[in-house]
PDB file of C-alpha atoms and ligand atoms in Angstrom:
ATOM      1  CA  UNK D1163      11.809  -2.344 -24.371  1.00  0.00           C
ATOM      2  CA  UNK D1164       9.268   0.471 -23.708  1.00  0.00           C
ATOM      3  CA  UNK D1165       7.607   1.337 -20.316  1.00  0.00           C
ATOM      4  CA  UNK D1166       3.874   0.021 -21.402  1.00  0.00           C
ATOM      5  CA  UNK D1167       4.953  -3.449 -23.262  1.00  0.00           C
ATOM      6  CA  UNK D1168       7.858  -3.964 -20.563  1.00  0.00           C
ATOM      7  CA  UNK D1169       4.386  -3.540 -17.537  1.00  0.00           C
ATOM      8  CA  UNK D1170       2.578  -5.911 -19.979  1.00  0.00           C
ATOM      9  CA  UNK D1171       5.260  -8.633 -19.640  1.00  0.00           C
ATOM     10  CA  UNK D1172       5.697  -8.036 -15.924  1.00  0.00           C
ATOM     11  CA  UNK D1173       1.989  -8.740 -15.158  1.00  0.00           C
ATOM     12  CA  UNK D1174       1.507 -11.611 -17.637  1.00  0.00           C
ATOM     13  CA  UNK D1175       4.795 -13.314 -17.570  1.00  0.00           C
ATOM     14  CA  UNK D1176       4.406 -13.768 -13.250  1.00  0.00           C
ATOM     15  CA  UNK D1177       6.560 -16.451 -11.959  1.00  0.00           C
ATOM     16  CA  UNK D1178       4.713 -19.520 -11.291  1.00  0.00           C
ATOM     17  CA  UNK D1179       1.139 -17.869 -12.557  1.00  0.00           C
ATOM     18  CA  UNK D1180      -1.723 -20.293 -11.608  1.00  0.00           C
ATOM     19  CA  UNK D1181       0.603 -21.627  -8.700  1.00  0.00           C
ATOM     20  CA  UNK D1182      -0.727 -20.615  -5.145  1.00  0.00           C
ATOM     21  CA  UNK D1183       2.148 -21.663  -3.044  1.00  0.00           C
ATOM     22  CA  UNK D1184       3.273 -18.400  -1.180  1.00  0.00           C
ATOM     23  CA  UNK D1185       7.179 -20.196  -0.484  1.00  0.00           C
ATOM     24  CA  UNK D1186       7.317 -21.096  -4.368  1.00  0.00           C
ATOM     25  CA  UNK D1187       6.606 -17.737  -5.459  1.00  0.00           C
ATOM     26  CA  UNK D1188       9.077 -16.218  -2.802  1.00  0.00           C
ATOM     27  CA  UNK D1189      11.908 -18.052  -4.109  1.00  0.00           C
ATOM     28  CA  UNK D1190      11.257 -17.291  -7.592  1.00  0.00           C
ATOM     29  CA  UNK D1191      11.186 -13.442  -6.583  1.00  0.00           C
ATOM     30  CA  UNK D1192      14.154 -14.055  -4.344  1.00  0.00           C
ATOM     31  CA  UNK D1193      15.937 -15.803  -7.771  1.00  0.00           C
ATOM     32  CA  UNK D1194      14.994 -12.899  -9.991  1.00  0.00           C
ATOM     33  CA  UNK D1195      16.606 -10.521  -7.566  1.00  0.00           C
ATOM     34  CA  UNK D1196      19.934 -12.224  -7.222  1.00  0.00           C
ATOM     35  CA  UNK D1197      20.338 -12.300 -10.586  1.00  0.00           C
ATOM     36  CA  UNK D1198      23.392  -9.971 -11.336  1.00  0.00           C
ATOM     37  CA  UNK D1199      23.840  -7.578 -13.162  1.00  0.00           C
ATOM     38  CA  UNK D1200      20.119  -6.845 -12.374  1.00  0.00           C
ATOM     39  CA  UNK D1201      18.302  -4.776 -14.518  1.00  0.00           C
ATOM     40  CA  UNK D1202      15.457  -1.714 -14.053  1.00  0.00           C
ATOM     41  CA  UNK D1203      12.362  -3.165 -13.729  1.00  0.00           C
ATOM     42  CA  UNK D1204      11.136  -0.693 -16.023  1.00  0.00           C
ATOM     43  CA  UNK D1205      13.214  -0.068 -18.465  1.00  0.00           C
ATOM     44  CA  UNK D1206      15.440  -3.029 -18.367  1.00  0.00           C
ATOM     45  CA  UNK D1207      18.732  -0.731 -18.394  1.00  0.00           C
ATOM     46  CA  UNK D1208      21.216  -3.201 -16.713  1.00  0.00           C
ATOM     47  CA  UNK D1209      23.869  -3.103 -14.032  1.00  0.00           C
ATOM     48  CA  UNK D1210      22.035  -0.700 -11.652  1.00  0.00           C
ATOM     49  CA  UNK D1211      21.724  -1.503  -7.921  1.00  0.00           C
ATOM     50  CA  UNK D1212      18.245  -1.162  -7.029  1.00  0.00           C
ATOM     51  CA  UNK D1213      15.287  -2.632  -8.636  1.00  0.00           C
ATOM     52  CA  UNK D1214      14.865   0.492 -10.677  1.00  0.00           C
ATOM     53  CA  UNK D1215      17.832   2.757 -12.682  1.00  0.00           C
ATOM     54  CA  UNK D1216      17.814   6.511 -11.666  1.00  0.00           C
ATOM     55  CA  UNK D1217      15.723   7.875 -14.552  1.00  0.00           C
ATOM     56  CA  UNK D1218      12.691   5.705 -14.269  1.00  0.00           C
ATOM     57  CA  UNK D1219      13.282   6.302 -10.324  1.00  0.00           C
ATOM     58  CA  UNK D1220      12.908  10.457 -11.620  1.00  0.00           C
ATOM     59  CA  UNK D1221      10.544  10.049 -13.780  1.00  0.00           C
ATOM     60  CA  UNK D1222       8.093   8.069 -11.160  1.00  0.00           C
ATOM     61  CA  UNK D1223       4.962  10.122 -10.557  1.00  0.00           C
ATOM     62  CA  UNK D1224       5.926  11.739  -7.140  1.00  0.00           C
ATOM     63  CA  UNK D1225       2.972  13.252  -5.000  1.00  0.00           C
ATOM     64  CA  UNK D1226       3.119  17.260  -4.849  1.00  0.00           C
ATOM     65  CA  UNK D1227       4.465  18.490  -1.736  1.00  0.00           C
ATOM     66  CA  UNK D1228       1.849  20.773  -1.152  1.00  0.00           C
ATOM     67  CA  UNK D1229      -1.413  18.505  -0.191  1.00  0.00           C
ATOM     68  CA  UNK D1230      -3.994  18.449   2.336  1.00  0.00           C
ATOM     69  CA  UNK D1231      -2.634  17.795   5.616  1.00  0.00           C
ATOM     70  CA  UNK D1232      -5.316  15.072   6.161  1.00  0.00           C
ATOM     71  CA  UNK D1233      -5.862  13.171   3.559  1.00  0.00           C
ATOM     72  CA  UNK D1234      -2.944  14.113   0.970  1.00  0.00           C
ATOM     73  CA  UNK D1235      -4.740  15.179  -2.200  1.00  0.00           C
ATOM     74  CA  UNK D1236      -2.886  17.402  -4.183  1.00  0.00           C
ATOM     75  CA  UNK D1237      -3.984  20.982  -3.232  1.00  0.00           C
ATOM     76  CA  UNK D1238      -2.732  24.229  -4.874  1.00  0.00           C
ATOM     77  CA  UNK D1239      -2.509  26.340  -1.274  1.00  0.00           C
ATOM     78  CA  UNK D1240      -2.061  23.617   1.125  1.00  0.00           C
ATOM     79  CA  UNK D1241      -4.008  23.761   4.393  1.00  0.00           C
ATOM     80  CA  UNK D1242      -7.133  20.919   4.731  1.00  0.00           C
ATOM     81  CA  UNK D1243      -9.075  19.778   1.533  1.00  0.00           C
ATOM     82  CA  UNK D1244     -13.085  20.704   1.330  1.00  0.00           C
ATOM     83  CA  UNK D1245     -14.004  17.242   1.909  1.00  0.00           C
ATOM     84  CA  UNK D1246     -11.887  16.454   4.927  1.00  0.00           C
ATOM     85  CA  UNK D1247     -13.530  20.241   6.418  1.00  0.00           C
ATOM     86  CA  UNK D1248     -16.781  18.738   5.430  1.00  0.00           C
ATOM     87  CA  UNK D1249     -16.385  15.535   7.309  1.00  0.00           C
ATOM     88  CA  UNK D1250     -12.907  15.221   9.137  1.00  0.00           C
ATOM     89  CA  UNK D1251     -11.919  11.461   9.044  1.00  0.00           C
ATOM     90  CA  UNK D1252     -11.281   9.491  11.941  1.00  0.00           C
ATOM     91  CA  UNK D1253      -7.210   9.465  10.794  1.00  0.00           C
ATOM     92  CA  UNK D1254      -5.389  12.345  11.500  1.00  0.00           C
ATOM     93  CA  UNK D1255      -3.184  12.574   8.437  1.00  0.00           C
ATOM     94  CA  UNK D1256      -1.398  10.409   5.226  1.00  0.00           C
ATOM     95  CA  UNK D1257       1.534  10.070   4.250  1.00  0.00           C
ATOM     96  CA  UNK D1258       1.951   9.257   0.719  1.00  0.00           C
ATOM     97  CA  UNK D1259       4.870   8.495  -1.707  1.00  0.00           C
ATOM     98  CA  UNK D1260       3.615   8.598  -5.165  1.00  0.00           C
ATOM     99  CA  UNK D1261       0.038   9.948  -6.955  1.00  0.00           C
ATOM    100  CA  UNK D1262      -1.237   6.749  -7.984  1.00  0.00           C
ATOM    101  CA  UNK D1263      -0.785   6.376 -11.550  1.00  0.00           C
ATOM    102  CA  UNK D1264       1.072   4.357 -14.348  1.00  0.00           C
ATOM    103  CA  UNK D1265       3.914   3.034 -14.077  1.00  0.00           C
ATOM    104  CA  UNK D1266       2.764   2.887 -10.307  1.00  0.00           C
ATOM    105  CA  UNK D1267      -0.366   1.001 -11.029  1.00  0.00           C
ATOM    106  CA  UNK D1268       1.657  -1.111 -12.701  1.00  0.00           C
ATOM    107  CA  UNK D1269       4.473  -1.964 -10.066  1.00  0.00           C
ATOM    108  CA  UNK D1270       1.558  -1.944  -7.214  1.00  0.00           C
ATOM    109  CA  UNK D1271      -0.646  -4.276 -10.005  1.00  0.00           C
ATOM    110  CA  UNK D1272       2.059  -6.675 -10.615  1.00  0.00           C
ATOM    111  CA  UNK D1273       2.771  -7.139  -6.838  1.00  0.00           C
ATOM    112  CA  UNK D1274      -0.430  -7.584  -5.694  1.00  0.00           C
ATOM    113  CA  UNK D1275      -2.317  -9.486  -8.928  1.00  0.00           C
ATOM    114  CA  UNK D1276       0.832 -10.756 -10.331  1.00  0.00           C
ATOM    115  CA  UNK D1277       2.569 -12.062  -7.145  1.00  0.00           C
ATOM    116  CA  UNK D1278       5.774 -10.052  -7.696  1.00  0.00           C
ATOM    117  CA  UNK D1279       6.588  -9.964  -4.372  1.00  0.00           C
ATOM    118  CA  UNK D1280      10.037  -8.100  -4.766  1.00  0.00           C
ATOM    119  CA  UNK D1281       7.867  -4.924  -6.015  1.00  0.00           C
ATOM    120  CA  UNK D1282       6.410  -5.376  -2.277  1.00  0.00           C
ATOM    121  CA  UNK D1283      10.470  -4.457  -1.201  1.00  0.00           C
ATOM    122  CA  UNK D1284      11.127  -1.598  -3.981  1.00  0.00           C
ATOM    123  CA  UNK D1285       7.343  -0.423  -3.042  1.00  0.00           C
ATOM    124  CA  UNK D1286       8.474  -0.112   0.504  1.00  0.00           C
ATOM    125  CA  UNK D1287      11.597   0.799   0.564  1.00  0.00           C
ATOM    126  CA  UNK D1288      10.342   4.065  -0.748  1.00  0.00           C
ATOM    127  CA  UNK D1289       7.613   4.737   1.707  1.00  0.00           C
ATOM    128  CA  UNK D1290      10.574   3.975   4.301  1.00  0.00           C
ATOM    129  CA  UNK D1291      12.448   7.085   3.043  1.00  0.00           C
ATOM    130  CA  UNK D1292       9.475   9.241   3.020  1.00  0.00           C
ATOM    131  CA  UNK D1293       7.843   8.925   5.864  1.00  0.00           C
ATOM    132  CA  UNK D1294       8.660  10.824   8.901  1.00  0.00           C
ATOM    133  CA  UNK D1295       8.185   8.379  11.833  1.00  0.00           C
ATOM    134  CA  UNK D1296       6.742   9.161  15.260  1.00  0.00           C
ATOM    135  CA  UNK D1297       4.896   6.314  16.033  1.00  0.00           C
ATOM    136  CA  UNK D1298       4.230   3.440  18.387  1.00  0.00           C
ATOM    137  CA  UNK D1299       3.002   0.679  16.318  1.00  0.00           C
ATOM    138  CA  UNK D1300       2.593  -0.254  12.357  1.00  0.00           C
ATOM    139  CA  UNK D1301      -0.328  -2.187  11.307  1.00  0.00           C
ATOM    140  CA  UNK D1302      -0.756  -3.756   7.969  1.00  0.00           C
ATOM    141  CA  UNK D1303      -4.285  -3.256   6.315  1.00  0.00           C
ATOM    142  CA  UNK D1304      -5.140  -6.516   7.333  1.00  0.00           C
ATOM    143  CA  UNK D1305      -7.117  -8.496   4.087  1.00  0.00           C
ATOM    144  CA  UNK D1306      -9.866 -10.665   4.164  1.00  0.00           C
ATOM    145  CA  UNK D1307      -9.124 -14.486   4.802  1.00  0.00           C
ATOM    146  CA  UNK D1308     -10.402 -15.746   2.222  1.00  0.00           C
ATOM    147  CA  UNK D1309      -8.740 -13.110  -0.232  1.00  0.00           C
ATOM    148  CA  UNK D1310      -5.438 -14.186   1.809  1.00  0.00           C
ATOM    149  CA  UNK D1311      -5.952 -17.948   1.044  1.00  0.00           C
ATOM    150  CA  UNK D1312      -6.574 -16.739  -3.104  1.00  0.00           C
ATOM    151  CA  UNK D1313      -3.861 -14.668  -2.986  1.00  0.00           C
ATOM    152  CA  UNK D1314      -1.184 -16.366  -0.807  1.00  0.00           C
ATOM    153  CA  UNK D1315      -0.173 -13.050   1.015  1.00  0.00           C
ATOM    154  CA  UNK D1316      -0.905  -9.402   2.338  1.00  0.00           C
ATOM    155  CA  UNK D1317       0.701  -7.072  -0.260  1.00  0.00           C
ATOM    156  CA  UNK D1318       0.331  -4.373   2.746  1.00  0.00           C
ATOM    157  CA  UNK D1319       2.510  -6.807   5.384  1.00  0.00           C
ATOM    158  CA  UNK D1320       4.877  -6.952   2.551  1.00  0.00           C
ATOM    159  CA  UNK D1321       5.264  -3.066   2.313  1.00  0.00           C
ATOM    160  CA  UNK D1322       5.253  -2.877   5.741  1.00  0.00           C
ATOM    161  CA  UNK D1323       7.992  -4.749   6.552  1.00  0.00           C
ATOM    162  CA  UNK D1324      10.619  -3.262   4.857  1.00  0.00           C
ATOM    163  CA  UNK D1325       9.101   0.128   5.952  1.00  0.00           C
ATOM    164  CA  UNK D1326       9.099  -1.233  10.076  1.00  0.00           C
ATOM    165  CA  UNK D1327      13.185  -2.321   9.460  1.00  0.00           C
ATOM    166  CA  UNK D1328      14.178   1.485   8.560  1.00  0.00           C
ATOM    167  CA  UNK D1329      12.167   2.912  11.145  1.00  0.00           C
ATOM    168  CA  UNK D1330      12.475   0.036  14.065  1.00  0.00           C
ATOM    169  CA  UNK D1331       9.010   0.341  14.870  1.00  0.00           C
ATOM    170  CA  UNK D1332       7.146  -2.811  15.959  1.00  0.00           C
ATOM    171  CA  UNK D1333       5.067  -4.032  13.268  1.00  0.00           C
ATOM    172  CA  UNK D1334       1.591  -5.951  15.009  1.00  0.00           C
ATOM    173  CA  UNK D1335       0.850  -8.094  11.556  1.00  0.00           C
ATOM    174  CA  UNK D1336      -2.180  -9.726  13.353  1.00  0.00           C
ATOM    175  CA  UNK D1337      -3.485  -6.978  15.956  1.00  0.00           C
ATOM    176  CA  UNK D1338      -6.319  -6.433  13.573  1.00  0.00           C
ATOM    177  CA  UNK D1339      -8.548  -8.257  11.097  1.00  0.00           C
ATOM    178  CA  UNK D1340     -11.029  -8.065   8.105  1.00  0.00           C
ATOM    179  CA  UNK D1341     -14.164  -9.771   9.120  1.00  0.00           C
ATOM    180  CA  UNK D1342     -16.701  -9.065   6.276  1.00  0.00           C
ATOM    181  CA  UNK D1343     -15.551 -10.715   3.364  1.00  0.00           C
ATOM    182  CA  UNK D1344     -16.263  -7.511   1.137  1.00  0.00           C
ATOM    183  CA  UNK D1345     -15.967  -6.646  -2.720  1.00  0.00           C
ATOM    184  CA  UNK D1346     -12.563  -5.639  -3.886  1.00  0.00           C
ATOM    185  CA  UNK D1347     -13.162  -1.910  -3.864  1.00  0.00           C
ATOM    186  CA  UNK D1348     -11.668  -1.425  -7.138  1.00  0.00           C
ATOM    187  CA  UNK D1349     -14.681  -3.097  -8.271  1.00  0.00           C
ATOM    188  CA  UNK D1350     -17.310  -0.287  -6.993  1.00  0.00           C
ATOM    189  CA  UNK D1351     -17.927   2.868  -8.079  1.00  0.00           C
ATOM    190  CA  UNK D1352     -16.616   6.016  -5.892  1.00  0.00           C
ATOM    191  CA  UNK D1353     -19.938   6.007  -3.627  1.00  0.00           C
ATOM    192  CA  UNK D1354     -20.304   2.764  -2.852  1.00  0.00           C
ATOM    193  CA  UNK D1355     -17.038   2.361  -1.101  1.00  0.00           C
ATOM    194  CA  UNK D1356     -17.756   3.641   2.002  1.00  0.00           C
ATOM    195  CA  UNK D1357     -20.692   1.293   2.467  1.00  0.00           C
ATOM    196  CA  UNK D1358     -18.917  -1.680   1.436  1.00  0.00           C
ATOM    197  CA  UNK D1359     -15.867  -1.485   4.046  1.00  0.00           C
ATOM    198  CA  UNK D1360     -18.485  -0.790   7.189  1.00  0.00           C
ATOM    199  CA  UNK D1361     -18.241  -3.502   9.823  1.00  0.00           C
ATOM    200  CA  UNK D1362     -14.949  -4.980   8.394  1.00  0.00           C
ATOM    201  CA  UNK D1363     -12.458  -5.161  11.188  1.00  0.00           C
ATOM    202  CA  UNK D1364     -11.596  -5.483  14.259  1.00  0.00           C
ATOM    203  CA  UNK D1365      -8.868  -5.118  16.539  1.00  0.00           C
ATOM    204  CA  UNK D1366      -7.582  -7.670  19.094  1.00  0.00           C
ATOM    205  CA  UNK D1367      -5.007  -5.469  20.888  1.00  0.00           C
ATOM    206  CA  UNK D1368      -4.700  -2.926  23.664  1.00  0.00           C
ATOM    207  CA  UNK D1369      -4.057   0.386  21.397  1.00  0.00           C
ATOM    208  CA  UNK D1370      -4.536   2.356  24.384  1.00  0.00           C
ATOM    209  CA  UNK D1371      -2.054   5.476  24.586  1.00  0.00           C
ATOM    210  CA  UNK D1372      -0.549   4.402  21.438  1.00  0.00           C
ATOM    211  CA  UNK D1373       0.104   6.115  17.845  1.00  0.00           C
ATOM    212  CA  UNK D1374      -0.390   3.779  15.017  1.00  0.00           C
ATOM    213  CA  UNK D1375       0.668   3.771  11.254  1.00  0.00           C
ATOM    214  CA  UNK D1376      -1.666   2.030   8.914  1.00  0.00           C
ATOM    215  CA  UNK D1377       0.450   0.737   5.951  1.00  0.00           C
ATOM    216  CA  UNK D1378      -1.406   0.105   2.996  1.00  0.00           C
ATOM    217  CA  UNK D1379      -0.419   0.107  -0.564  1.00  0.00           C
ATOM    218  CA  UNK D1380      -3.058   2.519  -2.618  1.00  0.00           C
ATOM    219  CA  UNK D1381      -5.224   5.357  -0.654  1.00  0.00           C
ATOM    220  CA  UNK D1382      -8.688   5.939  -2.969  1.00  0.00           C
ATOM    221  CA  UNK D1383     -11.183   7.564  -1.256  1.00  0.00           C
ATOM    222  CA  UNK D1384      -9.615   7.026   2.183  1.00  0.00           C
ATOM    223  CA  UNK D1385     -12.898   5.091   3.381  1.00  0.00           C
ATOM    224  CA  UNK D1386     -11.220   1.729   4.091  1.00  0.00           C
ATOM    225  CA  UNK D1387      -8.645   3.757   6.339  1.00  0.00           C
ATOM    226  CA  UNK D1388     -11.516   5.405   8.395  1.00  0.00           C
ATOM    227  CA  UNK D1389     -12.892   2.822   9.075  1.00  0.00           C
ATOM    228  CA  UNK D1390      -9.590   0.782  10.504  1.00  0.00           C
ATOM    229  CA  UNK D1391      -8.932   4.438  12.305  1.00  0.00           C
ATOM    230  CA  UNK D1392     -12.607   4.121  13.763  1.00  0.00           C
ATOM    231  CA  UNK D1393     -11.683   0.672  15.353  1.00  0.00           C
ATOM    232  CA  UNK D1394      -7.991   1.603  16.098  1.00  0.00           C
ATOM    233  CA  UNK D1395      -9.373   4.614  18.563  1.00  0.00           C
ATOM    234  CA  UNK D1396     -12.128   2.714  19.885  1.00  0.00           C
ATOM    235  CA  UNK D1397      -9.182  -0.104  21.119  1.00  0.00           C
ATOM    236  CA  UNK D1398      -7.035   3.064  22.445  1.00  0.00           C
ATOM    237  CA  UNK D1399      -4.971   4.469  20.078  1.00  0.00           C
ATOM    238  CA  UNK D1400      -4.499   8.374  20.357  1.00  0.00           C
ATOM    239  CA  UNK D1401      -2.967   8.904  16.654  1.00  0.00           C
ATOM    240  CA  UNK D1402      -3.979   7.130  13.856  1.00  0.00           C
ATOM    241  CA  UNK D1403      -1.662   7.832  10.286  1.00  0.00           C
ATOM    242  CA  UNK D1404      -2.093   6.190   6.924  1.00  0.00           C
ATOM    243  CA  UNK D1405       1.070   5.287   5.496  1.00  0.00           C
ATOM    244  CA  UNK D1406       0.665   4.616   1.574  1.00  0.00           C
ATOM    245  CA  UNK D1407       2.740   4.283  -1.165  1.00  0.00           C
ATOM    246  CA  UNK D1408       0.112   5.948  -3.625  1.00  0.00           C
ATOM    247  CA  UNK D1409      -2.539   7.851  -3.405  1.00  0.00           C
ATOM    248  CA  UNK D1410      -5.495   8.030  -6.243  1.00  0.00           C
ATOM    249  CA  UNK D1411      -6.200  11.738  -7.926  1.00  0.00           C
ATOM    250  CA  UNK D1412      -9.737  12.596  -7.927  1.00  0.00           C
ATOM    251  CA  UNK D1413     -10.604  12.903 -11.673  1.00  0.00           C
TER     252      UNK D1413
HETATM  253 ZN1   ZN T 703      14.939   2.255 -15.907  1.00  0.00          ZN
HETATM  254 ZN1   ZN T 704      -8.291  16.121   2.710  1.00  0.00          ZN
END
């Protein structure tokens, strides 16, 4: 089965589509994955042990090494990007697995759209291996309530957890919140997003003295993350780091 018809299947073929219930849709993931031999989620090679077989796991769309150190676009020298010199965000750096294209889109799609939750563990197991650690706390991008009750989970908890296991940190899933119910960002063009996430959390917790990791699944422009990083310092924290599985490519 090729790459683009297998992504087709994965979205439209979701376990239980049109049923909300989070605990039905976690044992039908949990089903799928016992299943053995098991096969790439990609290509559907069988008898591998992970949810991917080591080619597609090559051929995934790895970020360059050499990015800015802020905000991880791609740059040819390294060093900080123009826009983060232009106006340094309130995070002091991200660490990110993969650029932010197919069959990424597809696996972060089908998790977060298609309620393949397992893609949540594959998805995070990877940003477990690459990031480097050196924090006090994780926090989830927290999501809207009412996008919560739609959806019937936080795709970023789900990353996060696997990603707070391998590196023991303490993962706060409800330190912080989403208060304005905003347009999914995907929706807006590039410009608009900062104005659409302002006002949209807050934190409960004492932060004070404390590094945090933001866990999130796809970095765009970054302007969702500054503003969490805005309200994370103004709680306490001294170190704020964005912890993403992909990261968006300027066009
Ligand atoms: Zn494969
Ligand atoms: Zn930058």
């Amino acid at each position: 089965m090729g790459k683009i018809q297998l992504f087709e299947t994965l979205v439209s073929s979701a376990p239980l589509r049109g049923v909300s219930n989070f605990s039905a849709r976690l044992l039908n993931d949990c089903f799928n994955i016992a299943r053995w031999p098991q096969a790439c989620q990609l290509c559907g090679a069988e008898g591998k042990k992970g949810m991917l077989c080591g080619p597609c796991l090559e051929d995934l769309p790895w970020l360059p090494a050499r990015r800015c150190a802020q905000c991880a676009v791609p740059l040819a020298s390294g060093g900080i990007c123009g826009a983060c010199l232009d106006r340094p965000p309130r995070f002091d750096r991200v660490e990110a697995v993969f650029a932010y294209g197919f069959p990424v889109d597809g696996l972060v799609q089908a998790c977060k759209y298609g309620g393949r939750l397992a893609l949540a563990g594959l998805l995070g197991g990877q940003l477990a291996r690459a990031v480097t650690g050196g924090v006090d706390a994780i926090v989830p991008m927290p999501l809207a309530a009412r996008r919560l009750a739609e959806r019937g989970f936080n795709q970023a908890l789900e990353i996060a957890r696997p990603v707070a296991r391998a590196t023991r940190v303490p993962l706060l899933r409800n330190a912080c919140r989403k208060v304005a119910d905003t347009p999914p960002q995907a929706a807006l063009p590039w410009d608009e997003r900062a104005r659409n996430v302002r006002r949209a959390f807050v934190c409960d917790a004492d932060f004070r003295g404390m590094r945090v990791a933001v866990v999130d699944d796809v970095l765009t422009t970054g302007a969702t993350l500054n503003k969490l990083a805005r309200v994370l310092r103004k709680a306490g924290a001294v170190e704020v780091v964005g912890w993403v599985v992909a990261r968006t490519l300027p066009r």
